[in-house]
């Protein structure tokens, strides 16, 4: 369920997402931001918009008075908040609570669908960000919601679609694509060094020295603040680094070896455990994913 971490990943066999309806405009960065600001003021439980971003787009650091669902139809995006980093591949979505400062980046082209939820809806959702799977039904509801008028009748078909969509949000399983950032300054210093070079194979004593702390203190404090061991956190960082690179067209072999795995098969096994599919199969959910994930 959305809001409960650690849910087992399962294989995704959903069809390629539908293209946006013909009457949905395609927005660049600034036009999308302008529309997003307008949608905050519309008195509806859910309002939606479509946006297409070119490769390498970096958004501003901002927040919204409404809660936000960011759904990647195609492409991979990264969202950065004060609490950590989330990666959002195709057929997954990111829940961002209201007034959460965030910045979104995309590596390749990104086809994005965004929902803004009023506070009554937000009250039933988690208080922190989450990445979750999008079922075929929820996908269809999001696409349909984007196509309806923003100020739709509250007693018509559009309102019933919005109600069904809201109900489905709470049923979606989480995907563990988050690297939490500890609040302790010493641990944060260590994490920043890891993020500079996720493939670095230093031992725990080395990292403890960077933080100016004892090895035992590092081990105990890191789990207390993040819920992960330090090695689990490093593996998560490597996965988050791998996804955008694979989506941008790098081979599994290059990514696996660059990130410090002994072999492509070891990397693929880790990827399957987390996301329920091999890198090649997983990225086929994008429009050109079969060409992007070129195997080993």
PDB file of C-alpha atoms in Angstrom:
ATOM      1  CA  UNK A   1       0.000   0.000   0.000  1.00  0.00           C
ATOM      2  CA  UNK A   2       1.116   3.546  -0.600  1.00  0.00           C
ATOM      3  CA  UNK A   3       2.948   4.810   2.444  1.00  0.00           C
ATOM      4  CA  UNK A   4       4.365   1.476   3.612  1.00  0.00           C
ATOM      5  CA  UNK A   5       7.957   1.014   2.540  1.00  0.00           C
ATOM      6  CA  UNK A   6       9.576  -2.289   1.768  1.00  0.00           C
ATOM      7  CA  UNK A   7       6.710  -3.742  -0.276  1.00  0.00           C
ATOM      8  CA  UNK A   8       8.021  -6.598  -2.463  1.00  0.00           C
ATOM      9  CA  UNK A   9       8.560  -5.584  -6.066  1.00  0.00           C
ATOM     10  CA  UNK A  10       6.625  -7.457  -8.726  1.00  0.00           C
ATOM     11  CA  UNK A  11       7.124  -7.737 -12.452  1.00  0.00           C
ATOM     12  CA  UNK A  12       5.444  -5.030 -14.487  1.00  0.00           C
ATOM     13  CA  UNK A  13       3.795  -6.173 -17.704  1.00  0.00           C
ATOM     14  CA  UNK A  14       1.671  -3.120 -18.384  1.00  0.00           C
ATOM     15  CA  UNK A  15       1.289  -1.915 -21.961  1.00  0.00           C
ATOM     16  CA  UNK A  16       3.126   1.088 -23.344  1.00  0.00           C
ATOM     17  CA  UNK A  17       1.384   4.244 -22.061  1.00  0.00           C
ATOM     18  CA  UNK A  18      -1.091   5.972 -24.335  1.00  0.00           C
ATOM     19  CA  UNK A  19      -0.096   9.254 -26.019  1.00  0.00           C
ATOM     20  CA  UNK A  20      -1.693  12.425 -24.654  1.00  0.00           C
ATOM     21  CA  UNK A  21      -5.125  13.358 -26.060  1.00  0.00           C
ATOM     22  CA  UNK A  22      -5.096  15.609 -29.111  1.00  0.00           C
ATOM     23  CA  UNK A  23      -6.438  18.576 -27.176  1.00  0.00           C
ATOM     24  CA  UNK A  24      -3.726  18.479 -24.493  1.00  0.00           C
ATOM     25  CA  UNK A  25      -1.117  21.161 -25.014  1.00  0.00           C
ATOM     26  CA  UNK A  26       2.585  20.339 -24.757  1.00  0.00           C
ATOM     27  CA  UNK A  27       4.326  22.675 -22.319  1.00  0.00           C
ATOM     28  CA  UNK A  28       7.913  23.693 -21.933  1.00  0.00           C
ATOM     29  CA  UNK A  29       9.387  24.405 -18.533  1.00  0.00           C
ATOM     30  CA  UNK A  30       8.135  27.954 -18.009  1.00  0.00           C
ATOM     31  CA  UNK A  31       4.697  27.399 -19.537  1.00  0.00           C
ATOM     32  CA  UNK A  32       4.263  24.322 -17.349  1.00  0.00           C
ATOM     33  CA  UNK A  33       5.216  26.300 -14.259  1.00  0.00           C
ATOM     34  CA  UNK A  34       2.708  29.028 -15.139  1.00  0.00           C
ATOM     35  CA  UNK A  35      -0.108  26.520 -15.578  1.00  0.00           C
ATOM     36  CA  UNK A  36       0.849  24.733 -12.367  1.00  0.00           C
ATOM     37  CA  UNK A  37       0.478  27.997 -10.443  1.00  0.00           C
ATOM     38  CA  UNK A  38      -2.950  28.553 -11.986  1.00  0.00           C
ATOM     39  CA  UNK A  39      -4.125  25.056 -11.067  1.00  0.00           C
ATOM     40  CA  UNK A  40      -3.382  25.668  -7.366  1.00  0.00           C
ATOM     41  CA  UNK A  41      -6.342  28.074  -7.276  1.00  0.00           C
ATOM     42  CA  UNK A  42      -8.980  25.831  -8.884  1.00  0.00           C
ATOM     43  CA  UNK A  43     -11.529  24.527  -6.382  1.00  0.00           C
ATOM     44  CA  UNK A  44     -11.608  20.858  -7.338  1.00  0.00           C
ATOM     45  CA  UNK A  45     -10.421  17.756  -5.440  1.00  0.00           C
ATOM     46  CA  UNK A  46      -8.078  16.831  -8.301  1.00  0.00           C
ATOM     47  CA  UNK A  47      -6.784  18.859 -11.233  1.00  0.00           C
ATOM     48  CA  UNK A  48      -4.304  17.575 -13.790  1.00  0.00           C
ATOM     49  CA  UNK A  49      -1.880  18.746 -16.459  1.00  0.00           C
ATOM     50  CA  UNK A  50       0.463  17.296 -19.074  1.00  0.00           C
ATOM     51  CA  UNK A  51       4.015  18.481 -19.673  1.00  0.00           C
ATOM     52  CA  UNK A  52       6.805  17.417 -22.010  1.00  0.00           C
ATOM     53  CA  UNK A  53      10.403  18.252 -21.095  1.00  0.00           C
ATOM     54  CA  UNK A  54      13.509  18.105 -23.242  1.00  0.00           C
ATOM     55  CA  UNK A  55      16.579  16.156 -22.234  1.00  0.00           C
ATOM     56  CA  UNK A  56      18.526  17.612 -19.337  1.00  0.00           C
ATOM     57  CA  UNK A  57      15.802  19.859 -17.920  1.00  0.00           C
ATOM     58  CA  UNK A  58      16.431  21.087 -14.360  1.00  0.00           C
ATOM     59  CA  UNK A  59      13.460  22.616 -12.555  1.00  0.00           C
ATOM     60  CA  UNK A  60      13.526  25.337  -9.929  1.00  0.00           C
ATOM     61  CA  UNK A  61      13.529  24.636  -6.184  1.00  0.00           C
ATOM     62  CA  UNK A  62       9.899  25.240  -5.251  1.00  0.00           C
ATOM     63  CA  UNK A  63       6.794  24.019  -3.464  1.00  0.00           C
ATOM     64  CA  UNK A  64       3.000  24.017  -3.961  1.00  0.00           C
ATOM     65  CA  UNK A  65       0.043  24.638  -1.633  1.00  0.00           C
ATOM     66  CA  UNK A  66      -1.510  21.416  -2.982  1.00  0.00           C
ATOM     67  CA  UNK A  67      -0.224  17.876  -2.764  1.00  0.00           C
ATOM     68  CA  UNK A  68       1.258  16.619  -6.002  1.00  0.00           C
ATOM     69  CA  UNK A  69       1.482  13.344  -7.926  1.00  0.00           C
ATOM     70  CA  UNK A  70       4.219  13.283 -10.573  1.00  0.00           C
ATOM     71  CA  UNK A  71       3.697  10.428 -13.057  1.00  0.00           C
ATOM     72  CA  UNK A  72       6.363   9.616 -15.640  1.00  0.00           C
ATOM     73  CA  UNK A  73       4.724   8.165 -18.754  1.00  0.00           C
ATOM     74  CA  UNK A  74       8.116   7.918 -20.418  1.00  0.00           C
ATOM     75  CA  UNK A  75      11.576   8.941 -19.287  1.00  0.00           C
ATOM     76  CA  UNK A  76      13.214   8.971 -15.862  1.00  0.00           C
ATOM     77  CA  UNK A  77      13.199  11.886 -13.441  1.00  0.00           C
ATOM     78  CA  UNK A  78      14.916  12.588 -10.139  1.00  0.00           C
ATOM     79  CA  UNK A  79      13.308  14.600  -7.355  1.00  0.00           C
ATOM     80  CA  UNK A  80      15.447  16.134  -4.620  1.00  0.00           C
ATOM     81  CA  UNK A  81      14.074  17.303  -1.265  1.00  0.00           C
ATOM     82  CA  UNK A  82      15.642  18.133   2.087  1.00  0.00           C
ATOM     83  CA  UNK A  83      14.962  14.545   3.176  1.00  0.00           C
ATOM     84  CA  UNK A  84      16.660  12.760   0.301  1.00  0.00           C
ATOM     85  CA  UNK A  85      16.520  11.799  -3.352  1.00  0.00           C
ATOM     86  CA  UNK A  86      13.837   9.889  -5.239  1.00  0.00           C
ATOM     87  CA  UNK A  87      14.111   8.434  -8.745  1.00  0.00           C
ATOM     88  CA  UNK A  88      10.897   7.995 -10.748  1.00  0.00           C
ATOM     89  CA  UNK A  89      11.092   5.583 -13.714  1.00  0.00           C
ATOM     90  CA  UNK A  90       8.261   4.964 -16.197  1.00  0.00           C
ATOM     91  CA  UNK A  91       5.039   3.431 -14.821  1.00  0.00           C
ATOM     92  CA  UNK A  92       5.809   4.750 -11.349  1.00  0.00           C
ATOM     93  CA  UNK A  93       4.740   8.006  -9.703  1.00  0.00           C
ATOM     94  CA  UNK A  94       6.009  10.242  -6.929  1.00  0.00           C
ATOM     95  CA  UNK A  95       3.799  11.579  -4.148  1.00  0.00           C
ATOM     96  CA  UNK A  96       4.964  15.011  -2.919  1.00  0.00           C
ATOM     97  CA  UNK A  97       3.022  16.385   0.079  1.00  0.00           C
ATOM     98  CA  UNK A  98       1.854  19.988   0.046  1.00  0.00           C
ATOM     99  CA  UNK A  99       4.488  22.615   0.884  1.00  0.00           C
ATOM    100  CA  UNK A 100       7.383  20.219   0.373  1.00  0.00           C
ATOM    101  CA  UNK A 101      10.319  22.040  -1.205  1.00  0.00           C
ATOM    102  CA  UNK A 102      11.574  20.022  -4.162  1.00  0.00           C
ATOM    103  CA  UNK A 103      13.496  20.172  -7.404  1.00  0.00           C
ATOM    104  CA  UNK A 104      12.931  17.855 -10.366  1.00  0.00           C
ATOM    105  CA  UNK A 105      15.525  16.899 -12.989  1.00  0.00           C
ATOM    106  CA  UNK A 106      15.228  14.655 -16.013  1.00  0.00           C
ATOM    107  CA  UNK A 107      18.118  13.070 -17.888  1.00  0.00           C
ATOM    108  CA  UNK A 108      16.482  12.114 -21.175  1.00  0.00           C
ATOM    109  CA  UNK A 109      13.212  13.444 -22.636  1.00  0.00           C
ATOM    110  CA  UNK A 110      10.383  13.242 -20.088  1.00  0.00           C
ATOM    111  CA  UNK A 111       6.644  12.890 -20.670  1.00  0.00           C
ATOM    112  CA  UNK A 112       5.037  13.911 -17.391  1.00  0.00           C
ATOM    113  CA  UNK A 113       1.473  13.893 -16.063  1.00  0.00           C
ATOM    114  CA  UNK A 114       0.867  15.848 -12.850  1.00  0.00           C
ATOM    115  CA  UNK A 115      -2.059  15.734 -10.445  1.00  0.00           C
ATOM    116  CA  UNK A 116      -2.672  18.436  -7.827  1.00  0.00           C
ATOM    117  CA  UNK A 117      -4.744  17.303  -4.841  1.00  0.00           C
ATOM    118  CA  UNK A 118      -6.625  19.503  -2.393  1.00  0.00           C
ATOM    119  CA  UNK A 119      -5.952  19.286   1.314  1.00  0.00           C
ATOM    120  CA  UNK A 120      -8.922  17.022   2.067  1.00  0.00           C
ATOM    121  CA  UNK A 121      -7.451  14.412  -0.287  1.00  0.00           C
ATOM    122  CA  UNK A 122      -3.919  14.941   1.034  1.00  0.00           C
ATOM    123  CA  UNK A 123      -5.039  14.161   4.594  1.00  0.00           C
ATOM    124  CA  UNK A 124      -5.503  10.493   3.654  1.00  0.00           C
ATOM    125  CA  UNK A 125      -2.050  10.168   2.065  1.00  0.00           C
ATOM    126  CA  UNK A 126       1.408   9.848   3.661  1.00  0.00           C
ATOM    127  CA  UNK A 127       3.118  12.840   5.236  1.00  0.00           C
ATOM    128  CA  UNK A 128       6.367  12.138   3.352  1.00  0.00           C
ATOM    129  CA  UNK A 129       7.318  11.576  -0.278  1.00  0.00           C
ATOM    130  CA  UNK A 130       6.839   8.092  -1.754  1.00  0.00           C
ATOM    131  CA  UNK A 131       7.467   6.437  -5.124  1.00  0.00           C
ATOM    132  CA  UNK A 132       4.745   3.926  -6.008  1.00  0.00           C
ATOM    133  CA  UNK A 133       3.729   1.688  -8.869  1.00  0.00           C
ATOM    134  CA  UNK A 134       0.962   2.781 -11.230  1.00  0.00           C
ATOM    135  CA  UNK A 135      -1.521   0.064 -12.190  1.00  0.00           C
ATOM    136  CA  UNK A 136      -3.164  -0.101 -15.612  1.00  0.00           C
ATOM    137  CA  UNK A 137      -6.371   1.251 -14.074  1.00  0.00           C
ATOM    138  CA  UNK A 138      -4.669   4.172 -12.342  1.00  0.00           C
ATOM    139  CA  UNK A 139      -2.735   4.937 -15.524  1.00  0.00           C
ATOM    140  CA  UNK A 140      -6.000   5.130 -17.485  1.00  0.00           C
ATOM    141  CA  UNK A 141      -7.602   7.352 -14.843  1.00  0.00           C
ATOM    142  CA  UNK A 142      -4.650   9.764 -14.838  1.00  0.00           C
ATOM    143  CA  UNK A 143      -4.672  10.021 -18.638  1.00  0.00           C
ATOM    144  CA  UNK A 144      -8.438  10.638 -18.574  1.00  0.00           C
ATOM    145  CA  UNK A 145      -8.137  13.226 -15.814  1.00  0.00           C
ATOM    146  CA  UNK A 146      -5.635  15.214 -17.854  1.00  0.00           C
ATOM    147  CA  UNK A 147      -8.146  15.356 -20.729  1.00  0.00           C
ATOM    148  CA  UNK A 148     -11.096  16.758 -18.735  1.00  0.00           C
ATOM    149  CA  UNK A 149     -11.724  20.500 -18.208  1.00  0.00           C
ATOM    150  CA  UNK A 150      -9.975  21.843 -15.136  1.00  0.00           C
ATOM    151  CA  UNK A 151     -13.219  23.252 -13.676  1.00  0.00           C
ATOM    152  CA  UNK A 152     -15.277  20.124 -14.278  1.00  0.00           C
ATOM    153  CA  UNK A 153     -18.820  19.744 -12.852  1.00  0.00           C
ATOM    154  CA  UNK A 154     -18.838  18.346  -9.337  1.00  0.00           C
ATOM    155  CA  UNK A 155     -21.897  16.192 -10.079  1.00  0.00           C
ATOM    156  CA  UNK A 156     -20.855  14.723 -13.422  1.00  0.00           C
ATOM    157  CA  UNK A 157     -18.751  11.961 -14.951  1.00  0.00           C
ATOM    158  CA  UNK A 158     -15.491  13.852 -14.404  1.00  0.00           C
ATOM    159  CA  UNK A 159     -16.070  14.042 -10.648  1.00  0.00           C
ATOM    160  CA  UNK A 160     -16.697  10.289 -10.528  1.00  0.00           C
ATOM    161  CA  UNK A 161     -13.412   9.708 -12.369  1.00  0.00           C
ATOM    162  CA  UNK A 162     -11.671  11.923  -9.802  1.00  0.00           C
ATOM    163  CA  UNK A 163     -13.240   9.965  -6.918  1.00  0.00           C
ATOM    164  CA  UNK A 164     -12.147   6.630  -8.382  1.00  0.00           C
ATOM    165  CA  UNK A 165      -8.640   7.974  -8.991  1.00  0.00           C
ATOM    166  CA  UNK A 166      -8.357   9.159  -5.389  1.00  0.00           C
ATOM    167  CA  UNK A 167      -9.425   5.743  -4.138  1.00  0.00           C
ATOM    168  CA  UNK A 168      -6.837   3.984  -6.287  1.00  0.00           C
ATOM    169  CA  UNK A 169      -3.938   6.115  -5.017  1.00  0.00           C
ATOM    170  CA  UNK A 170      -4.062   4.492  -1.587  1.00  0.00           C
ATOM    171  CA  UNK A 171      -3.928   0.976  -3.050  1.00  0.00           C
ATOM    172  CA  UNK A 172      -0.678   1.295  -4.998  1.00  0.00           C
ATOM    173  CA  UNK A 173       2.421  -0.546  -3.698  1.00  0.00           C
ATOM    174  CA  UNK A 174       5.571   1.400  -2.943  1.00  0.00           C
ATOM    175  CA  UNK A 175       8.799   1.041  -4.919  1.00  0.00           C
ATOM    176  CA  UNK A 176      11.965   1.519  -2.888  1.00  0.00           C
ATOM    177  CA  UNK A 177      13.678   4.150  -5.037  1.00  0.00           C
ATOM    178  CA  UNK A 178      14.702   6.551  -2.317  1.00  0.00           C
ATOM    179  CA  UNK A 179      18.031   7.370  -0.732  1.00  0.00           C
ATOM    180  CA  UNK A 180      17.321   9.184   2.560  1.00  0.00           C
ATOM    181  CA  UNK A 181      19.732  11.872   3.673  1.00  0.00           C
ATOM    182  CA  UNK A 182      20.666  11.699   7.369  1.00  0.00           C
ATOM    183  CA  UNK A 183      20.360  14.867   9.412  1.00  0.00           C
ATOM    184  CA  UNK A 184      23.564  14.340  11.400  1.00  0.00           C
ATOM    185  CA  UNK A 185      26.186  16.602   9.809  1.00  0.00           C
ATOM    186  CA  UNK A 186      28.915  13.984  10.060  1.00  0.00           C
ATOM    187  CA  UNK A 187      26.802  11.349   8.322  1.00  0.00           C
ATOM    188  CA  UNK A 188      25.664  13.865   5.707  1.00  0.00           C
ATOM    189  CA  UNK A 189      29.332  14.610   4.953  1.00  0.00           C
ATOM    190  CA  UNK A 190      29.968  10.910   4.377  1.00  0.00           C
ATOM    191  CA  UNK A 191      26.895  10.593   2.159  1.00  0.00           C
ATOM    192  CA  UNK A 192      27.931  13.531   0.007  1.00  0.00           C
ATOM    193  CA  UNK A 193      31.272  11.842  -0.613  1.00  0.00           C
ATOM    194  CA  UNK A 194      29.537   8.612  -1.620  1.00  0.00           C
ATOM    195  CA  UNK A 195      27.252  10.509  -3.991  1.00  0.00           C
ATOM    196  CA  UNK A 196      30.301  11.982  -5.730  1.00  0.00           C
ATOM    197  CA  UNK A 197      31.545   8.473  -6.576  1.00  0.00           C
ATOM    198  CA  UNK A 198      28.994   5.681  -5.904  1.00  0.00           C
ATOM    199  CA  UNK A 199      31.412   3.047  -7.234  1.00  0.00           C
ATOM    200  CA  UNK A 200      34.105   3.760  -4.618  1.00  0.00           C
ATOM    201  CA  UNK A 201      34.950   0.551  -2.730  1.00  0.00           C
ATOM    202  CA  UNK A 202      36.386   1.941   0.513  1.00  0.00           C
ATOM    203  CA  UNK A 203      35.880   0.049   3.756  1.00  0.00           C
ATOM    204  CA  UNK A 204      33.799   1.261   6.663  1.00  0.00           C
ATOM    205  CA  UNK A 205      36.826   2.608   8.540  1.00  0.00           C
ATOM    206  CA  UNK A 206      37.585   4.917   5.611  1.00  0.00           C
ATOM    207  CA  UNK A 207      34.070   6.355   5.624  1.00  0.00           C
ATOM    208  CA  UNK A 208      34.074   6.704   9.386  1.00  0.00           C
ATOM    209  CA  UNK A 209      37.289   8.706   9.109  1.00  0.00           C
ATOM    210  CA  UNK A 210      35.657  11.111   6.632  1.00  0.00           C
ATOM    211  CA  UNK A 211      32.893  11.709   9.151  1.00  0.00           C
ATOM    212  CA  UNK A 212      35.321  12.083  12.043  1.00  0.00           C
ATOM    213  CA  UNK A 213      33.548   9.376  14.009  1.00  0.00           C
ATOM    214  CA  UNK A 214      34.115   5.856  15.257  1.00  0.00           C
ATOM    215  CA  UNK A 215      33.128   2.934  13.041  1.00  0.00           C
ATOM    216  CA  UNK A 216      30.635   1.675  15.621  1.00  0.00           C
ATOM    217  CA  UNK A 217      29.064   5.130  15.933  1.00  0.00           C
ATOM    218  CA  UNK A 218      28.701   5.364  12.156  1.00  0.00           C
ATOM    219  CA  UNK A 219      27.010   1.966  11.983  1.00  0.00           C
ATOM    220  CA  UNK A 220      24.597   2.616  14.845  1.00  0.00           C
ATOM    221  CA  UNK A 221      23.729   6.230  13.985  1.00  0.00           C
ATOM    222  CA  UNK A 222      23.298   5.603  10.263  1.00  0.00           C
ATOM    223  CA  UNK A 223      20.683   2.878  10.795  1.00  0.00           C
ATOM    224  CA  UNK A 224      18.916   4.982  13.414  1.00  0.00           C
ATOM    225  CA  UNK A 225      18.571   7.961  11.053  1.00  0.00           C
ATOM    226  CA  UNK A 226      17.876   6.217   7.724  1.00  0.00           C
ATOM    227  CA  UNK A 227      16.488   2.786   8.592  1.00  0.00           C
ATOM    228  CA  UNK A 228      19.243   1.242   6.440  1.00  0.00           C
ATOM    229  CA  UNK A 229      22.711  -0.067   7.034  1.00  0.00           C
ATOM    230  CA  UNK A 230      25.436   1.989   5.419  1.00  0.00           C
ATOM    231  CA  UNK A 231      26.052  -0.735   2.796  1.00  0.00           C
ATOM    232  CA  UNK A 232      22.330  -0.962   2.002  1.00  0.00           C
ATOM    233  CA  UNK A 233      22.242   2.804   1.518  1.00  0.00           C
ATOM    234  CA  UNK A 234      25.231   2.674  -0.854  1.00  0.00           C
ATOM    235  CA  UNK A 235      23.553  -0.030  -2.923  1.00  0.00           C
ATOM    236  CA  UNK A 236      20.441   2.109  -3.119  1.00  0.00           C
ATOM    237  CA  UNK A 237      22.492   5.066  -4.324  1.00  0.00           C
ATOM    238  CA  UNK A 238      23.989   2.882  -7.040  1.00  0.00           C
ATOM    239  CA  UNK A 239      20.544   1.845  -8.244  1.00  0.00           C
ATOM    240  CA  UNK A 240      19.386   5.462  -8.321  1.00  0.00           C
ATOM    241  CA  UNK A 241      22.488   6.359 -10.322  1.00  0.00           C
ATOM    242  CA  UNK A 242      21.942   3.473 -12.743  1.00  0.00           C
ATOM    243  CA  UNK A 243      18.352   4.165 -13.771  1.00  0.00           C
ATOM    244  CA  UNK A 244      18.863   7.533 -15.493  1.00  0.00           C
ATOM    245  CA  UNK A 245      22.007   6.253 -17.225  1.00  0.00           C
ATOM    246  CA  UNK A 246      20.233   3.194 -18.567  1.00  0.00           C
ATOM    247  CA  UNK A 247      17.311   5.306 -19.727  1.00  0.00           C
ATOM    248  CA  UNK A 248      19.748   7.648 -21.484  1.00  0.00           C
ATOM    249  CA  UNK A 249      21.082   4.747 -23.570  1.00  0.00           C
ATOM    250  CA  UNK A 250      24.110   3.358 -21.741  1.00  0.00           C
ATOM    251  CA  UNK A 251      24.617  -0.406 -21.843  1.00  0.00           C
ATOM    252  CA  UNK A 252      24.042  -2.595 -18.811  1.00  0.00           C
ATOM    253  CA  UNK A 253      27.695  -3.664 -18.922  1.00  0.00           C
ATOM    254  CA  UNK A 254      29.053  -0.120 -18.802  1.00  0.00           C
ATOM    255  CA  UNK A 255      26.715   0.953 -16.029  1.00  0.00           C
ATOM    256  CA  UNK A 256      27.337  -2.179 -13.940  1.00  0.00           C
ATOM    257  CA  UNK A 257      31.130  -1.925 -14.121  1.00  0.00           C
ATOM    258  CA  UNK A 258      31.170   1.853 -13.607  1.00  0.00           C
ATOM    259  CA  UNK A 259      29.138   1.423 -10.435  1.00  0.00           C
ATOM    260  CA  UNK A 260      31.491  -1.146  -8.968  1.00  0.00           C
ATOM    261  CA  UNK A 261      29.645  -4.408  -9.618  1.00  0.00           C
ATOM    262  CA  UNK A 262      31.815  -7.432 -10.340  1.00  0.00           C
ATOM    263  CA  UNK A 263      29.781  -8.369 -13.415  1.00  0.00           C
ATOM    264  CA  UNK A 264      26.683  -7.326 -15.383  1.00  0.00           C
ATOM    265  CA  UNK A 265      24.895 -10.418 -14.027  1.00  0.00           C
ATOM    266  CA  UNK A 266      25.464  -9.288 -10.430  1.00  0.00           C
ATOM    267  CA  UNK A 267      24.036  -5.867 -11.267  1.00  0.00           C
ATOM    268  CA  UNK A 268      21.078  -7.425 -13.104  1.00  0.00           C
ATOM    269  CA  UNK A 269      20.309  -9.659 -10.100  1.00  0.00           C
ATOM    270  CA  UNK A 270      20.222  -6.620  -7.802  1.00  0.00           C
ATOM    271  CA  UNK A 271      18.043  -4.724 -10.284  1.00  0.00           C
ATOM    272  CA  UNK A 272      15.559  -7.622 -10.550  1.00  0.00           C
ATOM    273  CA  UNK A 273      15.313  -7.980  -6.757  1.00  0.00           C
ATOM    274  CA  UNK A 274      14.391  -4.317  -6.421  1.00  0.00           C
ATOM    275  CA  UNK A 275      12.232  -3.631  -9.486  1.00  0.00           C
ATOM    276  CA  UNK A 276      10.954  -7.074 -10.412  1.00  0.00           C
ATOM    277  CA  UNK A 277      12.453  -7.165 -13.920  1.00  0.00           C
ATOM    278  CA  UNK A 278      15.797  -7.070 -15.684  1.00  0.00           C
ATOM    279  CA  UNK A 279      17.050  -3.644 -16.810  1.00  0.00           C
ATOM    280  CA  UNK A 280      16.248  -4.479 -20.433  1.00  0.00           C
ATOM    281  CA  UNK A 281      12.695  -5.641 -19.679  1.00  0.00           C
ATOM    282  CA  UNK A 282      12.009  -2.830 -17.234  1.00  0.00           C
ATOM    283  CA  UNK A 283      12.957  -0.064 -19.637  1.00  0.00           C
ATOM    284  CA  UNK A 284      10.812  -1.534 -22.396  1.00  0.00           C
ATOM    285  CA  UNK A 285       7.948   0.292 -20.699  1.00  0.00           C
ATOM    286  CA  UNK A 286       9.263   3.489 -22.280  1.00  0.00           C
ATOM    287  CA  UNK A 287       8.457   4.406 -25.857  1.00  0.00           C
ATOM    288  CA  UNK A 288      11.929   3.575 -27.071  1.00  0.00           C
ATOM    289  CA  UNK A 289      13.069   1.592 -24.051  1.00  0.00           C
ATOM    290  CA  UNK A 290      13.884  -1.499 -26.096  1.00  0.00           C
ATOM    291  CA  UNK A 291      16.490   0.482 -27.980  1.00  0.00           C
ATOM    292  CA  UNK A 292      17.763   2.243 -24.887  1.00  0.00           C
ATOM    293  CA  UNK A 293      18.503  -0.818 -22.749  1.00  0.00           C
ATOM    294  CA  UNK A 294      20.821  -2.549 -25.186  1.00  0.00           C
ATOM    295  CA  UNK A 295      21.757  -5.440 -22.950  1.00  0.00           C
ATOM    296  CA  UNK A 296      25.328  -6.447 -22.242  1.00  0.00           C
TER     297      UNK A 296
END
